[in-house]
C-alpha positions as CSV (number, residue, x, y, z in Angstrom):
1,M,126.9,124.2,62.2
2,A,125.6,127.6,61.6
3,K,123.3,128.0,58.6
4,K,122.8,130.8,56.0
5,K,119.9,131.3,53.9
6,E,120.9,129.0,51.2
7,G,123.1,125.9,52.0
8,F,125.6,126.4,54.8
9,L,128.4,128.6,55.8
10,S,131.3,127.5,54.1
11,L,135.2,128.0,55.0
12,T,137.7,130.1,53.2
13,K,141.1,128.5,52.4
14,A,142.7,130.0,55.4
15,E,139.8,129.0,57.7
16,T,139.8,125.4,56.3
17,E,143.8,125.2,57.1
18,I,143.0,126.4,60.7
19,M,140.0,123.7,61.0
20,N,142.4,121.1,59.7
21,L,144.9,121.9,62.3
22,L,142.2,121.8,65.0
23,W,140.8,118.5,63.6
24,E,144.3,116.9,63.5
25,K,145.3,118.0,67.1
26,G,142.0,117.2,68.7
27,G,140.7,118.5,71.9
28,T,140.7,122.2,73.0
29,N,143.6,124.5,71.9
30,S,144.8,128.1,72.6
31,V,146.1,130.4,69.8
32,R,149.7,129.5,70.8
33,D,148.9,125.6,70.7
34,L,147.9,126.3,67.1
35,L,150.8,128.5,66.1
36,N,153.1,125.7,67.3
37,L,151.5,123.2,64.8
38,Y,152.2,125.4,61.8
39,P,155.2,125.0,59.5
40,D,157.9,127.5,59.4
41,S,155.7,130.2,57.6
42,K,153.5,130.9,60.7
43,P,150.8,133.6,60.7
44,A,151.1,136.5,63.2
45,Y,149.5,135.6,66.6
46,T,146.8,138.4,66.1
47,T,146.0,137.1,62.5
48,L,145.3,133.5,63.8
49,A,143.3,134.9,66.8
50,T,141.2,137.0,64.5
51,F,140.5,134.0,62.2
52,L,139.6,131.7,65.2
53,N,137.1,134.6,66.4
54,I,135.6,134.5,62.9
55,L,135.4,130.7,63.0
56,A,133.7,131.0,66.4
57,N,131.2,133.6,65.2
58,K,130.4,131.3,62.2
59,G,129.5,128.4,64.7
60,F,132.5,126.3,63.8
61,L,134.3,126.7,67.2
62,K,133.5,127.1,70.8
63,Q,135.4,129.8,72.3
64,E,136.0,129.9,76.1
65,K,138.2,131.0,78.9
66,K,139.3,128.8,81.8
67,E,138.3,130.2,85.1
68,G,140.9,132.8,86.4
69,E,142.7,132.8,83.1
70,K,143.0,135.2,80.2
71,T,143.7,132.7,77.5
72,L,140.9,132.0,75.2
73,L,140.4,128.3,74.1
74,Y,139.0,126.9,71.0
75,T,137.1,123.6,70.5
76,P,135.7,122.4,67.2
77,L,132.0,122.2,67.2
78,V,132.0,120.5,63.8
79,T,133.8,117.4,62.9
80,R,135.7,117.1,59.7
81,E,133.2,114.4,58.4
82,Q,130.4,116.6,59.2
83,Y,131.8,119.5,57.3
84,T,133.0,117.4,54.5
85,S,129.4,115.7,54.2
86,Q,127.8,119.4,54.0
87,V,130.4,120.5,51.4
88,M,130.0,117.4,49.2
89,S,126.2,117.5,49.7
90,D,126.0,121.3,48.5
91,V,128.2,120.5,45.7
92,K,125.9,117.7,44.4
93,D,122.8,119.8,44.7
94,S,124.5,122.8,43.3
95,F,126.3,121.3,40.4
96,F,124.8,117.9,39.7
97,G,121.0,118.5,40.3
98,G,121.1,116.4,43.4
99,S,122.3,113.1,41.6
100,A,125.0,111.3,43.5
101,K,125.7,109.2,40.1
102,S,126.5,112.4,38.1
103,L,128.8,113.7,40.9
104,V,130.7,110.3,41.0
105,S,130.7,110.2,37.3
106,F,132.3,113.6,37.1
107,F,135.2,112.8,39.6
108,C,135.8,109.5,37.9
109,K,136.2,111.2,34.5
110,E,138.2,114.2,35.9
111,E,140.5,112.4,38.1
112,K,141.4,110.0,35.4
113,L,141.1,106.9,37.4
114,T,143.1,103.9,36.7
115,V,141.8,100.4,36.2
116,E,142.8,99.6,39.7
117,D,141.0,102.8,41.4
118,V,137.9,101.7,39.6
119,Q,138.3,97.9,40.8
120,D,138.8,99.5,44.4
121,L,135.7,101.6,44.0
122,L,133.8,98.5,42.7
123,K,134.9,96.4,45.8
124,L,133.7,99.5,48.0
125,L,130.4,99.5,46.4
126,E,130.0,95.7,46.8
127,N,130.8,95.7,50.4
128,W,128.4,98.7,51.0
């Protein structure tokens, strides 16, 4: 993944939506392939193509043409798990002094977890 001076290059909301489509569909896709995945409110072809170009320039996508064809194809270079890990690590470092315990504590309080949620988390920790 492309790096910037401090931390990593993050995705905008629109870029995240596009990456989610690519991660869910898998493989290599064209602009038209991705447009077909959008719900009724689709972006313009040129808008999506511009965002895909930006994502390729940021290092999130590989952009290529098949030999003898004009259509550009896009393949994620970063998995959802890799990106999520980077985001959460940056949040932990930036807002919680690098403390995973503080990060988890924050989310437990903010998300108003139920007793069942906490029990599930405890089971996860016990099996970890």
